[in-house]
Short mmCIF file of C-alpha atoms in Angstrom, two decimals:
data_model
loop_
_atom_site.label_atom_id
_atom_site.label_comp_id
_atom_site.label_asym_id
_atom_site.label_seq_id
_atom_site.Cartn_x
_atom_site.Cartn_y
_atom_site.Cartn_z
CA UNK Z 247 -46.44 113.70 -50.16
CA UNK Z 248 -42.87 112.76 -51.24
CA UNK Z 249 -40.41 112.72 -48.31
CA UNK Z 250 -37.08 113.52 -49.52
CA UNK Z 251 -33.75 111.98 -47.19
CA UNK Z 252 -29.95 113.34 -47.86
CA UNK Z 253 -26.75 110.85 -47.17
CA UNK Z 254 -23.92 112.71 -45.64
CA UNK Z 255 -20.21 111.05 -46.31
CA UNK Z 256 -19.08 108.26 -44.53
CA UNK Z 257 -16.10 110.30 -41.11
CA UNK Z 258 -13.32 109.51 -40.30
CA UNK Z 259 -11.72 106.88 -37.88
CA UNK Z 260 -9.27 107.70 -35.76
CA UNK Z 261 -6.23 107.67 -35.95
CA UNK Z 262 -4.09 104.39 -34.68
CA UNK Z 263 -0.14 105.32 -33.25
CA UNK Z 264 -0.04 108.89 -32.89
CA UNK Z 265 2.65 110.88 -31.27
CA UNK Z 266 3.02 108.37 -27.69
CA UNK Z 267 6.88 108.58 -25.76
CA UNK Z 268 7.16 105.22 -25.52
CA UNK Z 269 7.96 102.84 -28.26
CA UNK Z 270 5.31 100.19 -30.01
CA UNK Z 271 5.21 96.92 -29.20
CA UNK Z 272 7.01 95.37 -32.05
CA UNK Z 273 10.24 96.51 -31.52
CA UNK Z 274 10.50 96.88 -27.96
CA UNK Z 275 11.08 93.31 -27.95
CA UNK Z 276 14.02 92.95 -30.35
CA UNK Z 277 17.46 92.83 -27.13
CA UNK Z 278 20.76 93.33 -28.21
CA UNK Z 279 23.02 96.34 -28.81
CA UNK Z 280 22.08 99.75 -30.12
CA UNK Z 281 20.26 100.27 -33.12
CA UNK Z 282 21.76 101.07 -36.49
CA UNK Z 283 21.85 104.31 -38.22
CA UNK Z 284 19.27 103.98 -41.00
CA UNK Z 285 20.29 107.69 -41.86
CA UNK Z 286 23.13 107.52 -43.71
CA UNK Z 287 22.13 104.45 -45.35
CA UNK Z 288 18.26 105.97 -46.06
CA UNK Z 289 19.43 109.03 -47.49
CA UNK Z 290 20.99 107.22 -51.85
CA UNK Z 291 18.93 108.05 -54.44
CA UNK Z 292 18.71 110.70 -56.98
CA UNK Z 293 15.48 112.10 -58.31
CA UNK Z 294 14.38 115.11 -60.71
CA UNK Z 295 12.08 116.84 -62.05
CA UNK Z 296 10.28 120.47 -59.95
CA UNK Z 297 6.31 119.79 -59.17
CA UNK Z 298 3.48 121.53 -60.58
CA UNK Z 299 0.72 121.83 -56.82
CA UNK Z 300 -2.66 119.66 -58.41
CA UNK Z 301 -6.03 120.56 -56.71
CA UNK Z 302 -7.00 118.56 -53.84
CA UNK Z 303 -10.04 116.71 -55.14
CA UNK Z 304 -13.80 117.59 -54.40
CA UNK Z 305 -15.69 116.54 -52.29
CA UNK Z 306 -18.27 113.86 -52.89
CA UNK Z 307 -22.32 115.73 -53.15
CA UNK Z 308 -24.52 113.63 -51.29
CA UNK Z 309 -27.78 112.01 -52.11
CA UNK Z 310 -30.31 112.98 -52.49
CA UNK Z 311 -32.99 109.82 -52.35
CA UNK Z 312 -36.48 109.82 -52.92
CA UNK Z 313 -39.35 107.56 -51.69
CA UNK Z 314 -42.79 107.44 -53.28
CA UNK Z 315 -45.61 106.50 -51.30
CA UNK Z 316 -47.28 104.28 -52.41
CA UNK Z 317 -43.66 102.17 -53.60
CA UNK Z 318 -42.36 101.56 -49.81
CA UNK Z 319 -39.42 103.09 -48.11
CA UNK Z 320 -37.10 101.70 -50.41
CA UNK Z 321 -33.29 102.66 -49.09
CA UNK Z 322 -30.35 103.00 -51.29
CA UNK Z 323 -27.97 100.29 -50.87
CA UNK Z 324 -24.60 102.05 -50.54
CA UNK Z 325 -22.95 100.21 -54.09
CA UNK Z 326 -26.43 101.91 -55.95
CA UNK Z 327 -24.69 105.36 -55.54
CA UNK Z 328 -21.17 103.95 -56.49
CA UNK Z 329 -18.77 104.55 -60.01
CA UNK Z 330 -20.48 102.84 -63.33
CA UNK Z 331 -18.66 98.28 -63.35
CA UNK Z 332 -17.04 100.74 -66.34
CA UNK Z 333 -15.64 102.95 -65.00
CA UNK Z 334 -14.53 101.41 -61.74
CA UNK Z 335 -12.77 98.91 -63.40
CA UNK Z 336 -11.19 101.26 -66.00
CA UNK Z 337 -9.86 103.99 -63.48
CA UNK Z 338 -9.38 102.31 -59.37
CA UNK Z 339 -7.17 98.45 -60.42
CA UNK Z 340 -6.33 98.99 -56.19
CA UNK Z 341 -10.13 98.74 -56.08
CA UNK Z 342 -11.35 96.18 -58.49
CA UNK Z 343 -9.75 91.97 -59.08
CA UNK Z 344 -10.29 92.55 -63.36
CA UNK Z 345 -8.73 95.81 -63.40
CA UNK Z 346 -4.72 95.59 -64.57
CA UNK Z 347 -2.52 96.40 -62.70
CA UNK Z 348 -0.68 100.66 -63.47
CA UNK Z 349 2.55 99.47 -62.32
CA UNK Z 350 2.60 95.99 -64.71
CA UNK Z 351 1.00 98.72 -67.99
CA UNK Z 352 3.93 101.26 -67.36
CA UNK Z 353 6.97 98.69 -67.34
CA UNK Z 354 5.29 96.89 -70.92
CA UNK Z 355 6.96 100.24 -72.55
CA UNK Z 356 10.25 99.13 -71.72
CA UNK Z 357 9.29 95.25 -71.35
CA UNK Z 358 8.61 96.21 -75.31
CA UNK Z 359 11.40 98.33 -76.18
CA UNK Z 360 14.24 95.68 -74.76
CA UNK Z 361 12.60 92.80 -76.19
CA UNK Z 362 13.16 95.21 -79.33
CA UNK Z 363 16.34 96.09 -79.54
CA UNK Z 364 17.68 92.54 -78.43
CA UNK Z 365 15.69 91.08 -81.74
CA UNK Z 366 16.98 94.34 -83.27
CA UNK Z 367 20.99 94.09 -82.11
CA UNK Z 368 20.55 90.12 -82.27
CA UNK Z 369 21.58 89.56 -78.60
CA UNK Z 370 21.74 85.86 -77.55
CA UNK Z 371 19.68 85.29 -73.95
CA UNK Z 372 22.90 83.07 -72.58
CA UNK Z 373 22.93 81.25 -69.98
CA UNK Z 374 19.51 80.33 -68.84
CA UNK Z 375 18.90 80.52 -65.29
CA UNK Z 376 16.00 79.39 -64.72
CA UNK Z 377 14.66 76.12 -63.90
CA UNK Z 378 11.58 75.09 -65.47
CA UNK Z 379 9.55 71.13 -64.40
CA UNK Z 380 9.48 67.96 -66.77
CA UNK Z 381 7.50 64.49 -65.95
CA UNK Z 382 10.34 63.97 -63.49
CA UNK Z 383 10.55 67.45 -61.52
CA UNK Z 384 9.11 70.07 -60.75
CA UNK Z 385 10.60 72.74 -59.83
CA UNK Z 386 9.52 75.80 -57.45
CA UNK Z 387 10.03 78.32 -55.34
CA UNK Z 388 10.06 79.13 -51.98
CA UNK Z 389 7.11 82.32 -52.70
CA UNK Z 390 3.66 81.84 -52.48
CA UNK Z 391 0.83 84.27 -52.39
CA UNK Z 392 0.34 83.08 -48.76
CA UNK Z 393 3.97 83.72 -48.03
CA UNK Z 394 5.22 85.94 -49.99
CA UNK Z 395 9.65 85.65 -50.65
CA UNK Z 396 10.04 89.01 -48.62
CA UNK Z 397 13.32 89.24 -50.57
CA UNK Z 398 11.62 89.21 -53.51
CA UNK Z 399 8.95 90.77 -52.70
CA UNK Z 400 10.74 93.68 -51.62
CA UNK Z 401 12.79 94.13 -54.87
CA UNK Z 402 9.21 93.32 -57.36
CA UNK Z 403 7.46 96.78 -55.44
CA UNK Z 404 9.96 98.61 -56.06
CA UNK Z 405 10.90 98.26 -59.24
CA UNK Z 406 7.01 98.72 -60.00
CA UNK Z 407 7.79 102.51 -58.00
CA UNK Z 408 10.99 102.63 -60.21
CA UNK Z 409 8.01 102.17 -63.47
CA UNK Z 410 5.64 104.60 -61.71
CA UNK Z 411 8.18 107.62 -61.52
CA UNK Z 412 9.86 106.62 -64.85
CA UNK Z 413 7.13 106.97 -66.93
CA UNK Z 414 5.32 109.11 -64.95
CA UNK Z 415 2.41 110.70 -67.13
CA UNK Z 416 3.07 113.97 -65.68
CA UNK Z 417 4.73 116.45 -61.95
CA UNK Z 418 1.51 116.40 -60.65
CA UNK Z 419 2.16 116.66 -56.63
CA UNK Z 420 0.36 118.11 -53.38
CA UNK Z 421 2.42 120.38 -50.97
CA UNK Z 422 2.41 117.29 -48.20
CA UNK Z 423 4.22 114.27 -49.99
CA UNK Z 424 6.68 117.32 -51.29
CA UNK Z 425 10.04 117.02 -49.51
CA UNK Z 426 11.45 120.19 -50.54
CA UNK Z 427 9.11 121.37 -47.92
CA UNK Z 428 9.31 118.85 -45.81
CA UNK Z 429 12.11 116.92 -45.97
CA UNK Z 430 13.12 113.93 -44.57
CA UNK Z 431 17.00 115.29 -43.16
CA UNK Z 432 17.64 118.40 -41.39
CA UNK Z 433 20.46 117.80 -43.61
CA UNK Z 434 20.60 120.40 -47.45
CA UNK Z 435 19.87 119.15 -50.20
CA UNK Z 436 20.79 120.40 -53.60
CA UNK Z 437 18.21 121.30 -55.75
CA UNK Z 438 20.02 119.28 -58.81
CA UNK Z 439 18.76 115.68 -56.14
CA UNK Z 440 15.36 116.21 -57.24
CA UNK Z 441 15.43 117.50 -61.27
CA UNK Z 442 16.84 113.15 -62.25
CA UNK Z 443 14.85 110.07 -61.63
CA UNK Z 444 16.00 107.86 -58.41
CA UNK Z 445 17.66 104.46 -59.66
CA UNK Z 446 15.64 100.98 -59.10
CA UNK Z 447 18.42 100.98 -56.68
CA UNK Z 448 18.32 103.00 -54.47
CA UNK Z 449 14.28 102.67 -54.12
CA UNK Z 450 15.26 99.36 -52.70
CA UNK Z 451 17.33 100.48 -50.45
CA UNK Z 452 15.43 103.42 -49.24
CA UNK Z 453 12.47 100.61 -48.66
CA UNK Z 454 13.77 97.96 -47.58
CA UNK Z 455 15.64 100.03 -44.73
CA UNK Z 456 12.33 100.44 -43.41
CA UNK Z 457 11.61 97.07 -43.61
CA UNK Z 458 14.60 95.39 -42.55
CA UNK Z 459 14.02 98.09 -38.97
CA UNK Z 460 10.43 98.24 -38.79
CA UNK Z 461 10.95 94.10 -39.41
CA UNK Z 462 7.59 93.88 -41.33
CA UNK Z 463 6.42 91.13 -43.86
CA UNK Z 464 6.01 90.15 -47.44
CA UNK Z 465 2.20 91.02 -47.21
CA UNK Z 466 2.81 94.54 -46.40
CA UNK Z 467 4.76 95.39 -49.50
CA UNK Z 468 2.31 94.22 -51.41
CA UNK Z 469 -0.04 95.98 -50.12
CA UNK Z 470 1.18 98.97 -49.62
CA UNK Z 471 2.11 98.70 -52.83
CA UNK Z 472 -1.95 98.44 -53.30
CA UNK Z 473 -2.57 102.14 -51.12
CA UNK Z 474 0.44 103.72 -53.37
CA UNK Z 475 -1.52 102.99 -56.76
CA UNK Z 476 -4.46 103.04 -54.81
CA UNK Z 477 -3.67 107.01 -54.69
CA UNK Z 478 -2.39 108.01 -57.03
CA UNK Z 479 -5.59 107.43 -58.66
CA UNK Z 480 -8.15 108.48 -56.57
CA UNK Z 481 -5.69 111.63 -55.44
CA UNK Z 482 -5.00 112.51 -59.80
CA UNK Z 483 -1.50 113.10 -58.41
CA UNK Z 484 2.13 111.63 -59.92
CA UNK Z 485 4.48 110.05 -57.64
CA UNK Z 486 7.69 111.75 -58.40
CA UNK Z 487 11.46 112.39 -56.96
CA UNK Z 488 10.44 115.00 -55.00
CA UNK Z 489 7.84 113.44 -53.34
CA UNK Z 490 8.62 109.20 -54.65
CA UNK Z 491 9.77 108.33 -50.06
CA UNK Z 492 7.56 111.23 -48.26
CA UNK Z 493 4.51 109.22 -50.51
CA UNK Z 494 6.14 105.04 -49.65
CA UNK Z 495 6.98 106.20 -46.33
CA UNK Z 496 2.75 107.37 -45.70
CA UNK Z 497 1.91 104.09 -47.45
CA UNK Z 498 4.27 101.80 -45.48
CA UNK Z 499 2.88 103.04 -42.61
CA UNK Z 500 -0.75 102.61 -43.03
CA UNK Z 501 0.23 99.47 -44.46
CA UNK Z 502 1.67 98.12 -41.48
CA UNK Z 503 -0.96 99.11 -38.86
CA UNK Z 504 -4.05 97.63 -41.69
CA UNK Z 505 -2.17 94.38 -41.52
CA UNK Z 506 0.65 93.67 -38.81
CA UNK Z 507 -1.32 92.84 -35.83
CA UNK Z 508 1.49 94.30 -33.47
CA UNK Z 509 1.76 97.81 -35.19
CA UNK Z 510 5.11 100.61 -35.75
CA UNK Z 511 4.21 103.48 -33.90
CA UNK Z 512 4.60 106.00 -36.04
CA UNK Z 513 7.55 107.28 -33.19
CA UNK Z 514 9.01 104.62 -33.56
CA UNK Z 515 9.60 105.47 -38.05
CA UNK Z 516 11.74 108.35 -36.30
CA UNK Z 517 13.97 106.40 -34.74
CA UNK Z 518 14.35 105.32 -38.44
CA UNK Z 519 14.44 108.57 -40.17
CA UNK Z 520 15.48 110.60 -37.32
CA UNK Z 521 14.84 113.88 -38.39
CA UNK Z 522 11.14 114.10 -39.17
CA UNK Z 523 8.49 114.57 -36.39
CA UNK Z 524 5.63 113.21 -34.87
CA UNK Z 525 3.50 116.17 -36.08
CA UNK Z 526 4.50 115.66 -39.48
CA UNK Z 527 3.98 112.03 -39.56
CA UNK Z 528 1.13 112.14 -38.07
CA UNK Z 529 -0.60 115.41 -40.47
CA UNK Z 530 1.59 112.64 -43.84
CA UNK Z 531 -0.36 110.10 -42.11
CA UNK Z 532 -4.01 111.81 -41.67
CA UNK Z 533 -4.14 113.29 -46.16
CA UNK Z 534 -2.60 109.94 -47.09
CA UNK Z 535 -6.27 108.86 -44.96
CA UNK Z 536 -8.30 111.60 -46.30
CA UNK Z 537 -7.24 111.14 -50.06
CA UNK Z 538 -7.87 107.67 -49.42
CA UNK Z 539 -11.25 108.21 -48.75
CA UNK Z 540 -10.84 105.94 -45.98
CA UNK Z 541 -11.24 103.49 -48.24
CA UNK Z 542 -8.43 101.00 -46.65
CA UNK Z 543 -9.63 97.59 -48.02
CA UNK Z 544 -7.23 95.39 -49.28
CA UNK Z 545 -9.86 92.28 -51.40
CA UNK Z 546 -8.31 88.69 -50.67
CA UNK Z 547 -8.97 89.33 -55.13
CA UNK Z 548 -6.92 92.29 -55.16
CA UNK Z 549 -4.13 91.37 -53.41
CA UNK Z 550 -4.12 87.65 -55.17
CA UNK Z 551 -3.62 90.21 -58.16
CA UNK Z 552 -1.41 92.61 -57.58
CA UNK Z 553 0.52 89.58 -55.79
CA UNK Z 554 0.86 87.64 -59.37
CA UNK Z 555 1.10 90.61 -61.60
CA UNK Z 556 4.39 91.48 -59.54
CA UNK Z 557 5.66 87.60 -60.53
CA UNK Z 558 5.16 88.68 -64.02
CA UNK Z 559 6.93 92.16 -63.06
CA UNK Z 560 9.82 89.86 -62.18
CA UNK Z 561 9.63 86.70 -64.97
CA UNK Z 562 10.02 90.55 -67.01
CA UNK Z 563 12.68 92.15 -65.86
CA UNK Z 564 15.12 89.01 -64.72
CA UNK Z 565 14.47 88.91 -60.94
CA UNK Z 566 15.53 85.87 -59.28
CA UNK Z 567 13.24 83.71 -58.46
CA UNK Z 568 15.35 80.53 -56.29
CA UNK Z 569 14.28 77.24 -57.51
CA UNK Z 570 14.54 74.03 -56.12
CA UNK Z 571 13.00 70.34 -56.79
CA UNK Z 572 9.99 69.88 -55.04
CA UNK Z 573 10.75 66.89 -52.22
CA UNK Z 574 8.82 63.97 -50.40
CA UNK Z 575 8.15 66.14 -47.43
CA UNK Z 576 7.21 69.36 -49.46
CA UNK Z 577 5.41 67.46 -51.68
CA UNK Z 578 3.15 66.09 -48.25
CA UNK Z 579 3.11 69.38 -46.42
CA UNK Z 580 1.28 70.79 -50.29
CA UNK Z 581 -1.14 67.88 -49.58
CA UNK Z 582 -1.93 69.03 -45.70
CA UNK Z 583 -1.79 72.49 -46.63
CA UNK Z 584 -4.55 71.78 -49.93
CA UNK Z 585 -6.53 69.41 -47.37
CA UNK Z 586 -7.29 71.57 -44.51
CA UNK Z 587 -8.76 74.09 -47.23
CA UNK Z 588 -10.44 72.12 -48.89
CA UNK Z 589 -12.28 71.25 -45.72
CA UNK Z 590 -12.44 74.90 -44.16
CA UNK Z 591 -14.57 75.58 -47.76
CA UNK Z 592 -17.07 72.01 -47.12
CA UNK Z 593 -17.28 74.08 -43.89
CA UNK Z 594 -18.64 77.29 -45.24
CA UNK Z 595 -20.86 75.31 -47.37
CA UNK Z 596 -22.52 72.82 -45.04
CA UNK Z 597 -23.13 75.86 -43.15
CA UNK Z 598 -25.55 77.21 -46.29
CA UNK Z 599 -27.13 73.68 -46.54
CA UNK Z 600 -30.53 74.01 -45.24
CA UNK Z 601 -31.22 71.86 -42.11
CA UNK Z 602 -30.90 69.20 -43.79
CA UNK Z 603 -27.87 67.40 -45.50
CA UNK Z 604 -29.56 64.18 -47.49
CA UNK Z 605 -27.87 65.32 -50.75
CA UNK Z 606 -24.65 66.17 -48.77
CA UNK Z 607 -21.34 64.77 -50.45
CA UNK Z 608 -17.67 64.98 -48.96
CA UNK Z 609 -15.17 65.21 -50.54
CA UNK Z 610 -13.70 62.08 -52.86
CA UNK Z 611 -9.59 62.71 -52.00
CA UNK Z 612 -6.90 60.92 -54.06
CA UNK Z 613 -3.92 60.41 -52.95
CA UNK Z 614 -0.34 61.45 -54.81
CA UNK Z 615 2.04 59.17 -56.51
CA UNK Z 616 6.02 60.92 -56.11
CA UNK Z 617 8.23 58.35 -57.61
#
């Protein structure tokens, strides 16, 4: 006799930070004069083409599993029902560390064109501002994968969004993200506003205002970009002049709740964007999660890939990093951090071993020589 089991899809988790009337603990702990009006600074961007509404992504069909009587009952693992690795790597760069990020691919067209024009027109690179290490001096900047520099990271993330808009494939969008159907301001926005791609400085000003008012971290900016590219891949839409603000806002909202221990509530964003309602924020968050198929996991390898690709983007576009010579004190701090990581890895390796520790070998450290 053969048994057939139908596996249904996963359910939704409740949304965090709904429409409460109070302020979140994160914004509530700030004191001082009244908050500045961010609305005028938020709404300075040019935008462009019309939008073609795309259908919602097809629902996943339940998988049918067969169990034979002679082979025992073996439940198929969920990873066996996922798409093949080759297809997954190609279509989901926000899920797999070996897949190339979309924003870096889109930026290469402009980078190659810029280099070609400089070569043809014999343009001199000018004064070299980047400092290079030598045998006697090591130059480091203040941005690391574990503690990125906030200002530089936000600049890189907004530059990635700029290339997404500029080099988009089409104008596929969804109504929930269309700013003409769900405006962020009560003021009348001219149609010309949506007919031009926003410049990088306007995207940076919008995102910087959100991060400054909500006191978000640089790591949150990287996770925001991961969610943005995951949305574009899963929902098969494009970020364009009519929807970029709401897509970015939804990604920032979700990233802040996943990353920060004290997340900003939806009602707090209504204090930053004074004309948006809590109900609109909740609905946009709900759609964002559904389009992500509630996949909000960001592996450490994917996070590191986005960080280093953002550094490559900054290097290609001459975004400045503040370099300083490696001092004795900072070298000692880096060595202490490295030893701490080594000790943690050593403890994890010891826990994975058997009860016998006869072959246990400790890590021998060599002291750094600083002149």
